[in-house]
Amino acid sequence: MNTLNRCARFTVVLGIAVLAAGCLGGSAPTRFYVLAPVDGPAVAGERPLAVGVGPVSLASYLDRPQIVTRPASDKIDLGEFDQWGEPLRDGITRVLAEDLARQLPKAKISTFPWRGLEVVRYQVLVDVTRFDGPAGGDTALEARWRVLDALSGKELAAKTTRLSEAAGGSGYTLTVSAMSRALGALSRDIAQTIVALPQ
């Protein structure tokens, strides 16, 4: 009986050790992603511009390291092992500035907070209220944004941009690429508005 009890105890302990090893060593590695600027034609405009981007604000549910997807209108999923390589707010600011620099090649683009020596004529404030979609589906971007006269603080334009971009397949890599393209479309809307402003 004692031999049987010892064997049973050994089997239980061995089973627990195997399970613990599986739990500790079997987790997937975290993958990190960043938004990227997109290429596109320049927006027509002859005059040199000095544009400042920011501050950019985010809906609270987006302000986290994990990439957010939305399988239903009232539900979100968080990518436990698929996360941003930088704060999303910083990534959006950086990419909008880079996109604007490509679309307005004669412009000088700065990001908030700009240094004392940087001269900004137009300040673009962006409030991102939605930036998600179902995994592998269309990414929806909704943003309220304003253009201010940086010298006087006067509001020169105020708009809301709503658009969607197809991921074209499953996986976070394609989702992030769709998000980058959506930001490219938003920056083009901003660039066209700035160019059309009276001098």
mmCIF file of C-alpha atoms in Angstrom:
data_model
loop_
_atom_site.group_PDB
_atom_site.id
_atom_site.type_symbol
_atom_site.label_atom_id
_atom_site.label_comp_id
_atom_site.label_asym_id
_atom_site.label_seq_id
_atom_site.Cartn_x
_atom_site.Cartn_y
_atom_site.Cartn_z
ATOM 1 C CA MET A 1 0.000 0.000 0.000
ATOM 2 C CA ASN A 2 2.814 2.356 0.899
ATOM 3 C CA THR A 3 4.469 1.703 -2.445
ATOM 4 C CA LEU A 4 1.209 2.466 -4.250
ATOM 5 C CA ASN A 5 0.745 5.710 -2.271
ATOM 6 C CA ARG A 6 4.296 6.810 -3.054
ATOM 7 C CA CYS A 7 3.788 6.089 -6.751
ATOM 8 C CA ALA A 8 0.495 7.979 -6.779
ATOM 9 C CA ARG A 9 2.072 10.986 -5.040
ATOM 10 C CA PHE A 10 5.023 10.965 -7.436
ATOM 11 C CA THR A 11 2.673 10.847 -10.421
ATOM 12 C CA VAL A 12 0.644 13.810 -9.110
ATOM 13 C CA VAL A 13 3.776 15.892 -8.382
ATOM 14 C CA LEU A 14 5.231 15.036 -11.794
ATOM 15 C CA GLY A 15 1.950 16.042 -13.481
ATOM 16 C CA ILE A 16 1.881 19.392 -11.675
ATOM 17 C CA ALA A 17 5.509 20.054 -12.624
ATOM 18 C CA VAL A 18 4.801 19.323 -16.311
ATOM 19 C CA LEU A 19 1.743 21.588 -16.282
ATOM 20 C CA ALA A 20 3.680 24.411 -14.605
ATOM 21 C CA ALA A 21 6.487 24.096 -17.128
ATOM 22 C CA GLY A 22 3.965 24.251 -19.959
ATOM 23 C CA CYS A 23 2.334 27.356 -18.525
ATOM 24 C CA LEU A 24 5.626 29.154 -17.961
ATOM 25 C CA GLY A 25 7.397 28.219 -21.170
ATOM 26 C CA GLY A 26 4.529 28.055 -23.639
ATOM 27 C CA SER A 27 3.451 31.706 -23.890
ATOM 28 C CA ALA A 28 3.708 33.400 -27.267
ATOM 29 C CA PRO A 29 6.237 36.236 -27.734
ATOM 30 C CA THR A 30 4.830 39.759 -27.877
ATOM 31 C CA ARG A 31 4.898 41.351 -31.324
ATOM 32 C CA PHE A 32 5.276 45.131 -31.624
ATOM 33 C CA TYR A 33 3.971 47.361 -34.433
ATOM 34 C CA VAL A 34 4.348 50.982 -35.525
ATOM 35 C CA LEU A 35 2.312 53.141 -37.863
ATOM 36 C CA ALA A 36 4.071 54.256 -41.055
ATOM 37 C CA PRO A 37 3.664 57.192 -43.463
ATOM 38 C CA VAL A 38 2.280 56.458 -46.924
ATOM 39 C CA ASP A 39 3.376 57.752 -50.299
ATOM 40 C CA GLY A 40 1.030 59.844 -52.375
ATOM 41 C CA PRO A 41 0.898 62.824 -54.714
ATOM 42 C CA ALA A 42 1.586 66.291 -53.362
ATOM 43 C CA VAL A 43 -1.326 68.609 -52.687
ATOM 44 C CA ALA A 44 -1.329 71.592 -55.055
ATOM 45 C CA GLY A 45 -0.119 74.738 -53.357
ATOM 46 C CA GLU A 46 2.547 77.292 -54.174
ATOM 47 C CA ARG A 47 3.039 79.263 -50.973
ATOM 48 C CA PRO A 48 5.426 78.084 -48.273
ATOM 49 C CA LEU A 49 3.659 77.004 -45.098
ATOM 50 C CA ALA A 50 4.677 76.464 -41.485
ATOM 51 C CA VAL A 51 2.408 73.835 -39.950
ATOM 52 C CA GLY A 52 2.412 72.447 -36.424
ATOM 53 C CA VAL A 53 0.738 69.105 -35.678
ATOM 54 C CA GLY A 54 -0.693 68.553 -32.218
ATOM 55 C CA PRO A 55 -1.639 68.045 -29.587
ATOM 56 C CA VAL A 56 -3.352 64.802 -30.618
ATOM 57 C CA SER A 57 -5.877 63.337 -28.176
ATOM 58 C CA LEU A 58 -7.363 59.831 -28.150
ATOM 59 C CA ALA A 59 -10.542 58.216 -26.911
ATOM 60 C CA SER A 60 -9.608 56.546 -23.610
ATOM 61 C CA TYR A 61 -10.256 53.010 -24.848
ATOM 62 C CA LEU A 62 -7.534 53.459 -27.501
ATOM 63 C CA ASP A 63 -4.939 54.876 -25.122
ATOM 64 C CA ARG A 64 -3.239 51.592 -24.173
ATOM 65 C CA PRO A 65 -0.277 49.468 -25.334
ATOM 66 C CA GLN A 66 -2.460 46.737 -26.865
ATOM 67 C CA ILE A 67 -3.850 47.060 -30.385
ATOM 68 C CA VAL A 68 -7.636 47.392 -30.157
ATOM 69 C CA THR A 69 -10.006 45.601 -32.519
ATOM 70 C CA ARG A 70 -13.797 45.824 -32.480
ATOM 71 C CA PRO A 71 -15.698 42.612 -33.310
ATOM 72 C CA ALA A 72 -19.054 44.296 -32.566
ATOM 73 C CA SER A 73 -20.269 47.852 -32.048
ATOM 74 C CA ASP A 74 -20.359 47.416 -28.264
ATOM 75 C CA LYS A 75 -17.335 45.143 -27.761
ATOM 76 C CA ILE A 76 -13.571 45.528 -28.098
ATOM 77 C CA ASP A 77 -10.734 43.006 -28.049
ATOM 78 C CA LEU A 78 -7.182 43.733 -26.925
ATOM 79 C CA GLY A 79 -4.163 42.179 -28.618
ATOM 80 C CA GLU A 80 -2.440 40.606 -25.610
ATOM 81 C CA PHE A 81 0.598 39.679 -27.700
ATOM 82 C CA ASP A 82 0.168 42.367 -30.394
ATOM 83 C CA GLN A 83 1.064 45.787 -29.069
ATOM 84 C CA TRP A 84 2.212 49.236 -30.144
ATOM 85 C CA GLY A 85 5.939 49.887 -30.218
ATOM 86 C CA GLU A 86 5.295 53.478 -29.097
ATOM 87 C CA PRO A 87 2.325 55.227 -27.471
ATOM 88 C CA LEU A 88 -0.435 55.388 -30.088
ATOM 89 C CA ARG A 89 -0.843 59.139 -29.545
ATOM 90 C CA ASP A 90 2.842 59.662 -30.420
ATOM 91 C CA GLY A 91 2.604 57.367 -33.427
ATOM 92 C CA ILE A 92 -0.398 59.228 -34.836
ATOM 93 C CA THR A 93 1.315 62.599 -34.329
ATOM 94 C CA ARG A 94 4.522 61.385 -35.987
ATOM 95 C CA VAL A 95 2.785 59.824 -38.993
ATOM 96 C CA LEU A 96 0.436 62.764 -39.577
ATOM 97 C CA ALA A 97 3.466 65.085 -39.590
ATOM 98 C CA GLU A 98 5.396 62.829 -41.995
ATOM 99 C CA ASP A 99 2.385 62.457 -44.287
ATOM 100 C CA LEU A 100 1.844 66.221 -44.329
ATOM 101 C CA ALA A 101 5.527 66.765 -45.133
ATOM 102 C CA ARG A 102 5.152 64.489 -48.173
ATOM 103 C CA GLN A 103 1.879 66.057 -49.293
ATOM 104 C CA LEU A 104 3.070 69.632 -48.712
ATOM 105 C CA PRO A 105 6.705 69.435 -49.886
ATOM 106 C CA LYS A 106 7.222 73.191 -49.570
ATOM 107 C CA ALA A 107 5.925 73.292 -46.006
ATOM 108 C CA LYS A 108 7.885 73.219 -42.787
ATOM 109 C CA ILE A 109 6.195 70.710 -40.464
ATOM 110 C CA SER A 110 6.679 70.646 -36.687
ATOM 111 C CA THR A 111 5.188 68.424 -33.990
ATOM 112 C CA PHE A 112 3.834 69.564 -30.646
ATOM 113 C CA PRO A 113 5.427 70.780 -28.451
ATOM 114 C CA TRP A 114 7.549 72.823 -30.833
ATOM 115 C CA ARG A 115 10.734 74.461 -29.720
ATOM 116 C CA GLY A 116 11.038 78.194 -29.213
ATOM 117 C CA LEU A 117 12.930 78.743 -32.463
ATOM 118 C CA GLU A 118 10.305 76.951 -34.568
ATOM 119 C CA VAL A 119 7.807 79.277 -36.225
ATOM 120 C CA VAL A 120 4.335 77.790 -36.704
ATOM 121 C CA ARG A 121 1.669 79.560 -38.744
ATOM 122 C CA TYR A 122 -1.073 76.916 -38.700
ATOM 123 C CA GLN A 123 -1.658 74.604 -35.751
ATOM 124 C CA VAL A 124 -3.587 71.367 -36.322
ATOM 125 C CA LEU A 125 -5.322 69.895 -33.264
ATOM 126 C CA VAL A 126 -6.689 66.366 -33.679
ATOM 127 C CA ASP A 127 -9.110 64.411 -31.471
ATOM 128 C CA VAL A 128 -9.310 60.744 -32.531
ATOM 129 C CA THR A 129 -12.657 59.369 -31.345
ATOM 130 C CA ARG A 130 -12.453 56.006 -33.111
ATOM 131 C CA PHE A 131 -9.600 54.040 -34.687
ATOM 132 C CA ASP A 132 -10.452 50.353 -34.873
ATOM 133 C CA GLY A 133 -12.401 47.660 -36.676
ATOM 134 C CA PRO A 134 -12.932 43.918 -36.671
ATOM 135 C CA ALA A 135 -9.776 41.811 -36.963
ATOM 136 C CA GLY A 136 -9.144 41.404 -40.685
ATOM 137 C CA GLY A 137 -11.979 43.781 -41.568
ATOM 138 C CA ASP A 138 -12.271 47.476 -42.388
ATOM 139 C CA THR A 139 -10.516 49.906 -40.075
ATOM 140 C CA ALA A 140 -12.700 52.890 -39.152
ATOM 141 C CA LEU A 141 -11.095 56.233 -38.364
ATOM 142 C CA GLU A 142 -13.129 59.079 -36.922
ATOM 143 C CA ALA A 143 -11.369 62.282 -35.978
ATOM 144 C CA ARG A 144 -12.459 65.807 -35.123
ATOM 145 C CA TRP A 145 -9.778 68.309 -36.034
ATOM 146 C CA ARG A 146 -9.247 72.042 -36.095
ATOM 147 C CA VAL A 147 -6.807 74.386 -37.764
ATOM 148 C CA LEU A 148 -5.829 77.414 -35.686
ATOM 149 C CA ASP A 149 -3.931 80.553 -36.535
ATOM 150 C CA ALA A 150 -0.984 79.842 -34.258
ATOM 151 C CA LEU A 151 -0.257 83.561 -33.828
ATOM 152 C CA SER A 152 -3.738 84.743 -32.822
ATOM 153 C CA GLY A 153 -5.338 81.479 -31.673
ATOM 154 C CA LYS A 154 -8.261 82.092 -34.036
ATOM 155 C CA GLU A 155 -9.993 79.001 -35.406
ATOM 156 C CA LEU A 156 -9.653 78.897 -39.180
ATOM 157 C CA ALA A 157 -11.296 75.540 -39.903
ATOM 158 C CA ALA A 158 -13.071 72.792 -37.972
ATOM 159 C CA LYS A 159 -13.988 69.452 -39.508
ATOM 160 C CA THR A 160 -14.786 65.832 -38.739
ATOM 161 C CA THR A 161 -13.262 63.134 -40.910
ATOM 162 C CA ARG A 162 -14.890 59.689 -41.035
ATOM 163 C CA LEU A 163 -13.386 57.051 -43.283
ATOM 164 C CA SER A 164 -12.665 53.352 -43.503
ATOM 165 C CA GLU A 165 -9.803 51.381 -44.964
ATOM 166 C CA ALA A 166 -9.916 47.685 -45.861
ATOM 167 C CA ALA A 167 -7.248 45.504 -44.276
ATOM 168 C CA GLY A 168 -7.393 43.053 -47.166
ATOM 169 C CA GLY A 169 -6.848 40.000 -44.988
ATOM 170 C CA SER A 170 -6.441 38.718 -41.461
ATOM 171 C CA GLY A 171 -3.601 39.474 -39.078
ATOM 172 C CA TYR A 172 -2.389 42.491 -37.175
ATOM 173 C CA THR A 173 0.222 43.387 -39.807
ATOM 174 C CA LEU A 174 -2.482 44.074 -42.386
ATOM 175 C CA THR A 175 -4.646 45.836 -39.786
ATOM 176 C CA VAL A 176 -1.824 48.227 -38.878
ATOM 177 C CA SER A 177 -1.112 48.884 -42.574
ATOM 178 C CA ALA A 178 -4.782 49.790 -43.047
ATOM 179 C CA MET A 179 -4.554 52.157 -40.072
ATOM 180 C CA SER A 180 -1.509 53.829 -41.643
ATOM 181 C CA ARG A 181 -3.395 54.312 -44.924
ATOM 182 C CA ALA A 182 -6.345 55.787 -43.022
ATOM 183 C CA LEU A 183 -4.008 58.344 -41.435
ATOM 184 C CA GLY A 184 -2.673 59.143 -44.901
ATOM 185 C CA ALA A 185 -6.212 59.940 -46.036
ATOM 186 C CA LEU A 186 -6.809 62.089 -42.949
ATOM 187 C CA SER A 187 -3.604 64.040 -43.530
ATOM 188 C CA ARG A 188 -4.622 64.645 -47.144
ATOM 189 C CA ASP A 189 -7.941 66.109 -45.946
ATOM 190 C CA ILE A 190 -5.999 68.359 -43.555
ATOM 191 C CA ALA A 191 -3.465 69.374 -46.239
ATOM 192 C CA GLN A 192 -6.178 70.309 -48.745
ATOM 193 C CA THR A 193 -7.964 72.393 -46.098
ATOM 194 C CA ILE A 194 -4.788 74.282 -45.147
ATOM 195 C CA VAL A 195 -3.857 75.014 -48.763
ATOM 196 C CA ALA A 196 -7.347 76.430 -49.367
ATOM 197 C CA LEU A 197 -7.184 78.844 -46.417
ATOM 198 C CA PRO A 198 -6.977 82.534 -47.342
ATOM 199 C CA GLN A 199 -3.585 84.115 -46.786
#
